[in-house]
């Protein structure tokens, strides 16, 4: 089996794991005050996969790293009593874009649609810079509409 076929199979496996156990998130976070003394609101996007089987999360992390995507991996016990809940998270617009673009050819249904919307949101958001012409990012109707679509597709 060639390396390209093996690599594609591993990416397909990761896409399947993401379809079943993953989600795309958007949230607002208040950051430190800007140079004008006002609190900055930051749009935070991520993709998350959660599972109680650490070996699945370890394999997902390995595949991400093979594709130059550096995820955050951690364990929490909050959700399921007496069981570890393993989380792999892709945070940051550039890493998230790379991750979602890698998986997109293998994603179907609502998750595929949500992925396309998130990629569109990331591209639009990055085109605005720190502030857009209309003021703060959080006031931008295009961003708010795209977030609404992503959340509706995510279920």
Tab-separated table of C-alpha atoms in Angstrom:
chain	number	residue	atom	x	y	z
A	1	UNK	CA	0.000	0.000	0.000
A	2	UNK	CA	1.427	3.359	-0.972
A	3	UNK	CA	1.968	6.090	1.618
A	4	UNK	CA	-0.557	8.348	-0.151
A	5	UNK	CA	-3.299	5.708	0.052
A	6	UNK	CA	-2.441	4.954	3.681
A	7	UNK	CA	-2.493	8.665	4.543
A	8	UNK	CA	-5.848	9.165	2.789
A	9	UNK	CA	-7.313	6.214	4.675
A	10	UNK	CA	-6.171	7.716	7.968
A	11	UNK	CA	-7.712	11.080	7.074
A	12	UNK	CA	-10.958	9.301	6.143
A	13	UNK	CA	-10.914	7.555	9.533
A	14	UNK	CA	-10.443	10.918	11.275
A	15	UNK	CA	-13.320	12.390	9.252
A	16	UNK	CA	-15.533	9.498	10.358
A	17	UNK	CA	-14.570	10.048	13.985
A	18	UNK	CA	-15.313	13.760	13.598
A	19	UNK	CA	-18.695	12.990	11.985
A	20	UNK	CA	-19.707	10.805	14.901
A	21	UNK	CA	-17.987	12.370	17.895
A	22	UNK	CA	-17.056	15.899	16.829
A	23	UNK	CA	-18.582	19.339	16.701
A	24	UNK	CA	-17.795	22.821	15.444
A	25	UNK	CA	-18.043	25.599	18.025
A	26	UNK	CA	-18.243	29.373	17.942
A	27	UNK	CA	-18.211	31.575	21.009
A	28	UNK	CA	-17.461	35.101	22.109
A	29	UNK	CA	-14.764	35.807	24.648
A	30	UNK	CA	-14.006	39.120	26.315
A	31	UNK	CA	-10.327	39.917	26.055
A	32	UNK	CA	-8.188	42.479	27.801
A	33	UNK	CA	-8.859	46.111	27.174
A	34	UNK	CA	-7.606	47.606	23.925
A	35	UNK	CA	-5.506	50.734	23.509
A	36	UNK	CA	-8.663	52.861	24.002
A	37	UNK	CA	-9.508	51.252	27.360
A	38	UNK	CA	-12.454	49.265	25.980
A	39	UNK	CA	-12.879	45.538	26.453
A	40	UNK	CA	-12.289	43.654	23.239
A	41	UNK	CA	-14.651	40.885	22.209
A	42	UNK	CA	-12.981	38.039	20.356
A	43	UNK	CA	-14.741	35.476	18.175
A	44	UNK	CA	-13.391	32.029	19.080
A	45	UNK	CA	-13.863	29.097	16.731
A	46	UNK	CA	-12.836	25.503	17.278
A	47	UNK	CA	-13.460	21.909	16.298
A	48	UNK	CA	-13.715	19.381	19.103
A	49	UNK	CA	-13.814	15.592	19.310
A	50	UNK	CA	-14.755	13.975	22.624
A	51	UNK	CA	-14.575	10.295	23.577
A	52	UNK	CA	-13.995	8.082	26.600
A	53	UNK	CA	-11.556	5.905	24.606
A	54	UNK	CA	-8.130	7.523	24.933
A	55	UNK	CA	-6.699	5.410	22.099
A	56	UNK	CA	-9.130	7.041	19.629
A	57	UNK	CA	-8.097	10.510	20.756
A	58	UNK	CA	-4.413	9.538	20.618
A	59	UNK	CA	-4.831	8.305	17.036
A	60	UNK	CA	-6.713	11.485	16.072
A	61	UNK	CA	-3.889	13.553	17.559
A	62	UNK	CA	-1.286	11.545	15.621
A	63	UNK	CA	-3.147	12.065	12.334
A	64	UNK	CA	-3.471	15.791	13.020
A	65	UNK	CA	0.246	16.102	13.748
A	66	UNK	CA	1.107	14.098	10.598
A	67	UNK	CA	-0.742	16.856	8.728
A	68	UNK	CA	1.007	19.715	10.588
A	69	UNK	CA	-2.014	20.507	12.743
A	70	UNK	CA	-1.214	20.914	16.434
A	71	UNK	CA	-4.277	20.129	18.553
A	72	UNK	CA	-4.900	20.603	22.246
A	73	UNK	CA	-5.593	17.316	24.069
A	74	UNK	CA	-6.840	17.025	27.627
A	75	UNK	CA	-8.856	14.851	29.971
A	76	UNK	CA	-11.821	15.805	32.115
A	77	UNK	CA	-13.987	13.767	34.468
A	78	UNK	CA	-16.864	16.240	34.698
A	79	UNK	CA	-19.326	14.698	32.247
A	80	UNK	CA	-19.323	10.983	33.054
A	81	UNK	CA	-18.854	9.832	36.661
A	82	UNK	CA	-15.807	7.602	37.202
A	83	UNK	CA	-14.797	7.742	33.527
A	84	UNK	CA	-12.227	9.899	31.855
A	85	UNK	CA	-13.557	12.031	29.047
A	86	UNK	CA	-10.816	12.746	26.495
A	87	UNK	CA	-10.983	15.875	24.370
A	88	UNK	CA	-9.049	16.911	21.282
A	89	UNK	CA	-9.544	20.507	20.223
A	90	UNK	CA	-8.377	22.427	17.167
A	91	UNK	CA	-8.214	26.110	18.109
A	92	UNK	CA	-7.178	29.119	16.041
A	93	UNK	CA	-8.415	30.158	12.649
A	94	UNK	CA	-5.405	28.943	10.653
A	95	UNK	CA	-5.215	25.522	12.331
A	96	UNK	CA	-8.992	25.153	12.162
A	97	UNK	CA	-9.056	26.050	8.470
A	98	UNK	CA	-6.348	23.464	7.754
A	99	UNK	CA	-8.151	20.769	9.790
A	100	UNK	CA	-11.582	21.369	8.256
A	101	UNK	CA	-10.179	21.619	4.710
A	102	UNK	CA	-8.412	18.285	5.237
A	103	UNK	CA	-11.635	16.565	6.346
A	104	UNK	CA	-14.154	18.347	4.098
A	105	UNK	CA	-14.026	15.888	1.134
A	106	UNK	CA	-15.160	13.096	3.492
A	107	UNK	CA	-17.795	14.962	5.511
A	108	UNK	CA	-21.448	14.523	4.615
A	109	UNK	CA	-24.783	15.921	5.702
A	110	UNK	CA	-25.110	18.628	8.291
A	111	UNK	CA	-21.486	18.301	9.446
A	112	UNK	CA	-20.261	18.887	5.889
A	113	UNK	CA	-22.541	21.912	5.560
A	114	UNK	CA	-21.438	23.288	8.944
A	115	UNK	CA	-17.799	22.814	7.896
A	116	UNK	CA	-18.334	24.817	4.693
A	117	UNK	CA	-20.026	27.587	6.696
A	118	UNK	CA	-17.177	27.669	9.225
A	119	UNK	CA	-14.561	27.879	6.467
A	120	UNK	CA	-16.520	30.754	4.944
A	121	UNK	CA	-16.762	32.478	8.344
A	122	UNK	CA	-13.018	32.087	8.971
A	123	UNK	CA	-12.142	33.544	5.562
A	124	UNK	CA	-14.525	36.465	6.042
A	125	UNK	CA	-13.373	37.130	9.609
A	126	UNK	CA	-9.697	37.128	8.638
A	127	UNK	CA	-10.417	39.539	5.790
A	128	UNK	CA	-11.670	42.127	8.303
A	129	UNK	CA	-8.524	42.505	10.389
A	130	UNK	CA	-8.861	43.798	13.961
A	131	UNK	CA	-11.989	45.874	13.371
A	132	UNK	CA	-14.222	46.087	10.336
A	133	UNK	CA	-15.645	49.262	8.755
A	134	UNK	CA	-18.874	48.953	10.750
A	135	UNK	CA	-17.254	48.918	14.171
A	136	UNK	CA	-16.674	45.938	16.404
A	137	UNK	CA	-16.635	42.412	14.993
A	138	UNK	CA	-19.492	41.401	17.310
A	139	UNK	CA	-21.764	43.943	15.635
A	140	UNK	CA	-21.149	42.626	12.125
A	141	UNK	CA	-24.435	41.219	10.719
A	142	UNK	CA	-22.658	38.930	8.243
A	143	UNK	CA	-20.667	37.262	11.016
A	144	UNK	CA	-23.735	36.979	13.243
A	145	UNK	CA	-25.735	35.340	10.433
A	146	UNK	CA	-22.957	32.839	9.652
A	147	UNK	CA	-22.648	31.924	13.327
A	148	UNK	CA	-26.406	31.384	13.466
A	149	UNK	CA	-26.231	29.045	10.433
A	150	UNK	CA	-23.326	27.067	11.914
A	151	UNK	CA	-25.154	26.624	15.222
A	152	UNK	CA	-28.352	25.516	13.461
A	153	UNK	CA	-26.443	22.948	11.382
A	154	UNK	CA	-24.551	21.678	14.420
A	155	UNK	CA	-27.810	20.714	16.089
